[in-house]
């Protein structure tokens, strides 16, 4: 391991974290801009195969050095690396960066299956490096309020959770539709957010049983099919007795751009976060009591980059391996079971 590159060389809070950015498409640039705007990190080096994407990134970070690839990026003196490449590369690139002594913030999914995710977590543990994943919906005000209600027992015994994410467009990159590269379809792309969100809000109880149905262009398929699913529904039973119902899709003819929501129902009340007027970005959260409801949060809210900023601030403060990153593997295991039970 290259000791020079360890984040321990950065005194807590003394300077912004020195970061490399691998992959600067739309989401990579958005996370870069959020981190730089927060002051928690600076862009030292950028790598992307697309000259157009690099040029866009240089508008955000004009002094960052541009390199030809990942190996060259790893040769720079950095505290951490932000990874926003195609899904098939996430696990291997994260492990390589961690073993080189860097902290890592990676786009979801961290791996195409639980085995890959567990390998990344293990690499972070061995390297004693901070690992973060862009599970951004955890950082919405609405879900933070709802999690607090759940943690305080204010909804009573929660027995049902409804989770939905319908994207009327679907991804615009070809690799999303190649199972070897993506690991799966809408479940891998959208379902991971839903599964993580529910498990995180409920404090990661044990999953006891999963049943699911997958569809490709209206036709039932198995989880082992060559095609990727564009519609999926799953029932997830937890050790607490809670039942999660998860549904997600690409290009559903739903009459709107997106339908996104997480609803929690307990013996003492309910709570829900949902998108507004088909928006991918605007959410409201409400608490339910019988037939009445009260607001928890309302738009507008700039939540998209908060996971990245949180990681960068923790890195800046000198944080190392966080054992709670094992949660990433728990959510990935649910995704595995959704595919295996179809």
Short mmCIF file of C-alpha atoms in Angstrom, two decimals:
data_model
loop_
_atom_site.label_atom_id
_atom_site.label_comp_id
_atom_site.label_asym_id
_atom_site.label_seq_id
_atom_site.Cartn_x
_atom_site.Cartn_y
_atom_site.Cartn_z
CA UNK A 1 0.00 0.00 0.00
CA UNK A 2 1.26 3.47 -0.83
CA UNK A 3 1.42 5.17 2.57
CA UNK A 4 1.91 8.63 1.02
CA UNK A 5 -1.61 8.59 -0.32
CA UNK A 6 -3.38 7.77 2.93
CA UNK A 7 -5.99 10.21 4.16
CA UNK A 8 -4.21 10.22 7.53
CA UNK A 9 -1.74 12.67 5.95
CA UNK A 10 -4.56 15.22 5.96
CA UNK A 11 -5.02 16.86 9.39
CA UNK A 12 -8.68 16.93 10.37
CA UNK A 13 -10.43 19.92 8.88
CA UNK A 14 -7.21 21.60 7.79
CA UNK A 15 -7.87 21.68 4.05
CA UNK A 16 -10.28 20.36 1.41
CA UNK A 17 -9.87 16.69 0.53
CA UNK A 18 -7.76 16.19 -2.58
CA UNK A 19 -9.96 14.20 -4.95
CA UNK A 20 -9.75 12.39 -8.24
CA UNK A 21 -12.88 12.03 -10.38
CA UNK A 22 -13.23 8.91 -12.50
CA UNK A 23 -16.14 9.36 -14.89
CA UNK A 24 -17.55 12.84 -15.40
CA UNK A 25 -20.81 12.28 -17.24
CA UNK A 26 -23.87 14.13 -16.00
CA UNK A 27 -24.06 12.49 -12.59
CA UNK A 28 -20.28 12.54 -12.04
CA UNK A 29 -20.17 16.26 -12.82
CA UNK A 30 -23.16 16.95 -10.59
CA UNK A 31 -21.46 15.23 -7.64
CA UNK A 32 -18.22 17.05 -8.42
CA UNK A 33 -19.96 20.41 -8.43
CA UNK A 34 -21.72 19.66 -5.13
CA UNK A 35 -18.48 18.66 -3.40
CA UNK A 36 -16.53 21.63 -4.73
CA UNK A 37 -19.31 24.06 -3.81
CA UNK A 38 -19.34 22.73 -0.26
CA UNK A 39 -15.64 23.44 0.19
CA UNK A 40 -15.07 19.91 1.52
CA UNK A 41 -13.05 18.79 -1.49
CA UNK A 42 -11.09 19.98 -4.49
CA UNK A 43 -10.79 18.36 -7.92
CA UNK A 44 -7.13 17.55 -8.46
CA UNK A 45 -7.41 15.14 -11.38
CA UNK A 46 -10.09 13.99 -13.84
CA UNK A 47 -10.32 10.91 -16.05
CA UNK A 48 -13.02 10.11 -18.62
CA UNK A 49 -12.95 8.42 -22.03
CA UNK A 50 -15.14 11.17 -23.54
CA UNK A 51 -13.36 14.42 -24.47
CA UNK A 52 -16.74 16.17 -24.45
CA UNK A 53 -17.44 15.11 -20.87
CA UNK A 54 -13.94 16.17 -19.81
CA UNK A 55 -14.47 19.59 -21.37
CA UNK A 56 -17.73 19.99 -19.46
CA UNK A 57 -16.00 18.98 -16.22
CA UNK A 58 -13.19 21.46 -16.80
CA UNK A 59 -15.76 24.24 -16.70
CA UNK A 60 -16.47 23.24 -13.12
CA UNK A 61 -12.86 22.48 -12.16
CA UNK A 62 -10.62 24.48 -14.54
CA UNK A 63 -7.37 23.78 -12.66
CA UNK A 64 -7.86 20.00 -12.42
CA UNK A 65 -5.38 17.91 -14.37
CA UNK A 66 -6.81 15.63 -17.07
CA UNK A 67 -5.30 12.14 -17.37
CA UNK A 68 -5.80 9.34 -19.86
CA UNK A 69 -7.17 6.67 -17.55
CA UNK A 70 -7.66 5.14 -14.13
CA UNK A 71 -4.12 3.83 -13.72
CA UNK A 72 -2.66 7.27 -14.31
CA UNK A 73 -5.20 8.82 -11.95
CA UNK A 74 -4.07 6.41 -9.21
CA UNK A 75 -0.51 7.72 -9.46
CA UNK A 76 -1.52 11.13 -8.10
CA UNK A 77 -1.34 12.22 -4.47
CA UNK A 78 -4.99 12.14 -3.44
CA UNK A 79 -7.15 11.54 -0.40
CA UNK A 80 -10.05 9.96 -2.24
CA UNK A 81 -11.59 9.04 -5.59
CA UNK A 82 -15.15 9.62 -6.80
CA UNK A 83 -16.27 6.89 -9.22
CA UNK A 84 -19.10 7.41 -11.72
CA UNK A 85 -18.43 4.83 -14.43
CA UNK A 86 -20.65 2.03 -15.86
CA UNK A 87 -21.89 -0.41 -13.21
CA UNK A 88 -19.76 -3.36 -14.32
CA UNK A 89 -16.62 -1.44 -13.39
CA UNK A 90 -17.69 -0.17 -9.96
CA UNK A 91 -16.54 -3.05 -7.77
CA UNK A 92 -13.18 -3.65 -9.45
CA UNK A 93 -12.32 0.04 -9.63
CA UNK A 94 -13.37 0.64 -6.03
CA UNK A 95 -11.24 -2.27 -4.82
CA UNK A 96 -8.25 -1.09 -6.85
CA UNK A 97 -8.55 2.42 -5.42
CA UNK A 98 -8.99 1.20 -1.84
CA UNK A 99 -6.00 -1.14 -2.11
CA UNK A 100 -3.94 1.80 -3.39
CA UNK A 101 -4.77 3.68 -0.19
CA UNK A 102 -7.61 5.95 -1.33
CA UNK A 103 -11.02 6.53 0.19
CA UNK A 104 -13.83 5.87 -2.32
CA UNK A 105 -17.21 7.37 -3.14
CA UNK A 106 -18.97 5.28 -5.79
CA UNK A 107 -22.16 5.57 -7.76
CA UNK A 108 -24.78 2.90 -7.11
CA UNK A 109 -24.82 0.01 -7.50
CA UNK A 110 -21.52 -0.61 -5.73
CA UNK A 111 -21.53 -4.06 -7.34
CA UNK A 112 -23.69 -6.13 -9.66
CA UNK A 113 -24.42 -8.61 -6.86
CA UNK A 114 -23.88 -9.03 -3.14
CA UNK A 115 -20.63 -10.94 -3.68
CA UNK A 116 -19.08 -7.97 -5.50
CA UNK A 117 -20.35 -5.53 -2.88
CA UNK A 118 -19.00 -7.66 -0.03
CA UNK A 119 -15.59 -7.72 -1.73
CA UNK A 120 -15.53 -3.91 -1.87
CA UNK A 121 -16.55 -3.60 1.78
CA UNK A 122 -13.86 -6.10 2.72
CA UNK A 123 -11.27 -4.09 0.78
CA UNK A 124 -12.32 -0.92 2.60
CA UNK A 125 -12.03 -2.70 5.94
CA UNK A 126 -8.57 -4.07 5.18
CA UNK A 127 -7.35 -0.71 3.88
CA UNK A 128 -9.06 1.20 6.72
CA UNK A 129 -10.49 3.66 4.21
CA UNK A 130 -13.79 5.54 4.11
CA UNK A 131 -16.26 4.01 1.64
CA UNK A 132 -19.39 5.82 0.47
CA UNK A 133 -22.10 4.97 -2.07
CA UNK A 134 -24.43 7.46 -3.75
CA UNK A 135 -27.67 6.26 -2.17
CA UNK A 136 -28.92 9.80 -2.38
CA UNK A 137 -32.56 9.42 -1.29
CA UNK A 138 -31.41 8.76 2.27
CA UNK A 139 -30.40 12.43 2.33
CA UNK A 140 -33.76 13.96 1.45
CA UNK A 141 -35.35 15.93 4.27
CA UNK A 142 -38.50 13.88 3.94
CA UNK A 143 -36.80 10.54 4.51
CA UNK A 144 -34.74 11.93 7.36
CA UNK A 145 -37.97 13.04 9.06
CA UNK A 146 -39.63 9.70 8.42
CA UNK A 147 -36.64 7.76 9.74
CA UNK A 148 -36.73 9.84 12.92
CA UNK A 149 -40.43 9.00 13.39
CA UNK A 150 -39.63 5.32 12.91
CA UNK A 151 -36.62 5.36 15.23
CA UNK A 152 -38.68 7.07 17.94
CA UNK A 153 -41.51 4.56 17.59
CA UNK A 154 -44.00 7.30 16.72
CA UNK A 155 -45.70 5.21 14.02
CA UNK A 156 -46.17 2.25 16.35
CA UNK A 157 -45.48 -1.20 14.97
CA UNK A 158 -44.79 -0.79 11.24
CA UNK A 159 -46.29 -3.70 9.36
CA UNK A 160 -46.41 -2.50 5.74
CA UNK A 161 -44.16 -0.46 3.44
CA UNK A 162 -44.98 0.44 -0.17
CA UNK A 163 -42.05 1.38 -2.42
CA UNK A 164 -42.34 2.57 -6.00
CA UNK A 165 -40.04 4.04 -8.66
CA UNK A 166 -41.33 4.31 -12.23
CA UNK A 167 -39.15 6.14 -14.75
CA UNK A 168 -41.15 6.86 -17.92
CA UNK A 169 -38.00 7.20 -20.03
CA UNK A 170 -35.44 4.63 -18.97
CA UNK A 171 -31.68 5.01 -19.33
CA UNK A 172 -30.19 6.54 -22.49
CA UNK A 173 -26.89 4.60 -22.39
CA UNK A 174 -26.64 1.25 -24.22
CA UNK A 175 -24.72 -0.46 -21.42
CA UNK A 176 -27.77 -0.33 -19.13
CA UNK A 177 -29.43 -2.89 -21.41
CA UNK A 178 -26.43 -5.26 -21.47
CA UNK A 179 -26.77 -7.55 -18.48
CA UNK A 180 -23.05 -8.27 -18.31
CA UNK A 181 -22.36 -4.57 -17.95
CA UNK A 182 -25.32 -3.46 -15.84
CA UNK A 183 -26.02 -6.53 -13.73
CA UNK A 184 -29.73 -6.13 -14.39
CA UNK A 185 -32.47 -3.78 -15.47
CA UNK A 186 -34.79 -1.50 -13.52
CA UNK A 187 -34.30 -3.47 -10.30
CA UNK A 188 -30.55 -2.86 -10.39
CA UNK A 189 -31.01 0.75 -11.48
CA UNK A 190 -34.01 1.85 -9.37
CA UNK A 191 -34.87 -1.02 -7.05
CA UNK A 192 -31.57 -0.70 -5.19
CA UNK A 193 -32.62 2.79 -4.08
CA UNK A 194 -35.95 1.49 -2.81
CA UNK A 195 -34.57 -1.56 -1.03
CA UNK A 196 -31.82 0.45 0.64
CA UNK A 197 -34.20 3.23 1.64
CA UNK A 198 -36.64 0.91 3.38
CA UNK A 199 -34.00 -1.18 5.14
CA UNK A 200 -32.12 1.95 6.25
CA UNK A 201 -35.29 3.60 7.58
CA UNK A 202 -36.21 0.43 9.49
CA UNK A 203 -32.66 -0.03 10.86
CA UNK A 204 -31.77 -3.03 8.67
CA UNK A 205 -33.83 -5.90 10.08
CA UNK A 206 -33.15 -9.37 8.73
CA UNK A 207 -34.81 -10.32 5.45
CA UNK A 208 -36.62 -13.67 5.73
CA UNK A 209 -38.33 -14.19 2.38
CA UNK A 210 -38.45 -12.58 -1.07
CA UNK A 211 -40.79 -13.34 -3.97
CA UNK A 212 -40.81 -11.44 -7.26
CA UNK A 213 -42.00 -11.14 -10.83
CA UNK A 214 -39.94 -9.63 -13.66
CA UNK A 215 -41.11 -8.46 -17.10
CA UNK A 216 -39.39 -7.49 -20.34
CA UNK A 217 -41.61 -5.52 -22.75
CA UNK A 218 -44.74 -6.95 -21.13
CA UNK A 219 -43.51 -10.56 -21.11
CA UNK A 220 -42.63 -12.49 -17.93
CA UNK A 221 -38.97 -13.42 -17.68
CA UNK A 222 -36.82 -15.16 -15.11
CA UNK A 223 -34.01 -13.54 -13.20
CA UNK A 224 -31.58 -15.59 -15.27
CA UNK A 225 -32.89 -14.37 -18.64
CA UNK A 226 -30.52 -12.67 -21.07
CA UNK A 227 -32.83 -9.66 -21.35
CA UNK A 228 -32.93 -7.04 -18.62
CA UNK A 229 -36.27 -6.41 -16.91
CA UNK A 230 -38.14 -3.16 -17.51
CA UNK A 231 -40.86 -3.85 -14.93
CA UNK A 232 -40.55 -5.64 -11.60
CA UNK A 233 -42.56 -6.20 -8.47
CA UNK A 234 -41.42 -7.93 -5.31
CA UNK A 235 -42.69 -8.80 -1.84
CA UNK A 236 -40.04 -8.73 0.88
CA UNK A 237 -40.84 -10.20 4.30
CA UNK A 238 -38.75 -9.04 7.26
CA UNK A 239 -37.98 -10.75 10.58
CA UNK A 240 -39.98 -8.02 12.35
CA UNK A 241 -43.14 -9.10 10.52
CA UNK A 242 -43.06 -6.05 8.26
CA UNK A 243 -43.89 -6.64 4.60
CA UNK A 244 -42.30 -4.48 1.90
CA UNK A 245 -43.96 -4.23 -1.52
CA UNK A 246 -41.52 -2.94 -4.11
CA UNK A 247 -42.38 -2.01 -7.71
CA UNK A 248 -40.16 -0.31 -10.27
CA UNK A 249 -39.99 0.15 -14.03
CA UNK A 250 -38.55 1.85 -17.07
CA UNK A 251 -40.86 3.37 -19.70
CA UNK A 252 -44.11 2.52 -17.94
CA UNK A 253 -47.07 4.22 -19.62
CA UNK A 254 -48.09 5.98 -16.42
CA UNK A 255 -49.12 9.36 -17.85
CA UNK A 256 -46.28 11.22 -16.15
CA UNK A 257 -42.48 11.45 -16.14
CA UNK A 258 -41.95 9.59 -12.88
CA UNK A 259 -43.77 8.07 -9.94
CA UNK A 260 -41.53 7.79 -6.87
CA UNK A 261 -42.61 7.07 -3.33
CA UNK A 262 -41.95 5.36 -0.01
CA UNK A 263 -44.92 4.85 2.32
CA UNK A 264 -44.71 3.41 5.85
CA UNK A 265 -47.82 2.19 7.69
CA UNK A 266 -47.89 1.36 11.39
CA UNK A 267 -50.33 0.78 14.21
CA UNK A 268 -49.78 4.35 15.41
CA UNK A 269 -49.89 6.18 12.09
CA UNK A 270 -48.25 6.42 8.71
CA UNK A 271 -45.76 8.53 6.79
CA UNK A 272 -44.94 8.95 3.13
CA UNK A 273 -42.42 10.63 0.87
CA UNK A 274 -43.50 11.03 -2.76
CA UNK A 275 -42.55 13.03 -5.82
CA UNK A 276 -44.62 16.01 -6.98
CA UNK A 277 -46.25 16.29 -10.43
CA UNK A 278 -44.02 13.66 -12.01
CA UNK A 279 -40.80 15.38 -10.96
CA UNK A 280 -37.57 13.44 -10.45
CA UNK A 281 -36.35 16.07 -7.97
CA UNK A 282 -39.26 17.61 -6.03
CA UNK A 283 -40.64 15.66 -3.08
CA UNK A 284 -43.13 16.16 -0.29
CA UNK A 285 -43.29 14.17 2.92
CA UNK A 286 -46.33 13.85 5.15
CA UNK A 287 -47.36 12.16 8.35
CA UNK A 288 -50.72 10.37 8.44
CA UNK A 289 -53.11 9.94 11.37
CA UNK A 290 -56.31 8.12 10.40
CA UNK A 291 -57.79 10.32 7.62
CA UNK A 292 -55.73 13.42 8.38
CA UNK A 293 -52.25 14.35 7.25
CA UNK A 294 -49.63 16.91 8.27
CA UNK A 295 -46.55 18.10 6.36
CA UNK A 296 -43.02 16.98 7.18
CA UNK A 297 -41.16 18.61 4.28
CA UNK A 298 -41.86 20.42 1.01
CA UNK A 299 -39.87 21.37 -2.10
CA UNK A 300 -37.70 22.94 -3.29
CA UNK A 301 -34.71 21.10 -1.85
CA UNK A 302 -31.20 20.57 -3.27
CA UNK A 303 -30.67 17.00 -2.04
CA UNK A 304 -29.00 15.29 -5.01
CA UNK A 305 -25.37 15.88 -4.02
CA UNK A 306 -25.72 15.49 -0.25
CA UNK A 307 -24.41 11.92 -0.07
CA UNK A 308 -21.24 12.96 -1.91
CA UNK A 309 -20.79 16.07 0.23
CA UNK A 310 -21.31 14.08 3.42
CA UNK A 311 -18.60 11.62 2.35
CA UNK A 312 -16.21 14.44 1.41
CA UNK A 313 -16.74 16.22 4.73
CA UNK A 314 -16.11 13.03 6.67
CA UNK A 315 -12.98 12.44 4.63
CA UNK A 316 -11.86 16.00 5.28
CA UNK A 317 -12.31 15.35 9.00
CA UNK A 318 -10.06 12.30 8.84
CA UNK A 319 -12.71 9.56 9.02
CA UNK A 320 -11.59 6.05 8.07
CA UNK A 321 -13.43 2.75 7.64
CA UNK A 322 -17.03 2.88 8.87
CA UNK A 323 -18.46 -0.57 9.75
CA UNK A 324 -21.96 0.59 8.79
CA UNK A 325 -20.95 0.27 5.13
CA UNK A 326 -21.84 -3.42 5.53
CA UNK A 327 -25.39 -2.11 4.98
CA UNK A 328 -24.52 -1.83 1.28
CA UNK A 329 -24.16 -5.61 1.14
CA UNK A 330 -27.48 -6.14 2.93
CA UNK A 331 -29.36 -4.13 0.30
CA UNK A 332 -27.46 -5.89 -2.50
CA UNK A 333 -28.49 -9.26 -1.07
CA UNK A 334 -32.15 -8.24 -1.40
CA UNK A 335 -31.57 -7.38 -5.06
CA UNK A 336 -29.96 -10.82 -5.55
CA UNK A 337 -33.03 -12.46 -4.01
CA UNK A 338 -35.38 -10.49 -6.24
CA UNK A 339 -33.56 -11.87 -9.28
CA UNK A 340 -33.20 -15.42 -7.95
CA UNK A 341 -36.86 -15.75 -6.90
CA UNK A 342 -38.36 -14.57 -10.23
#
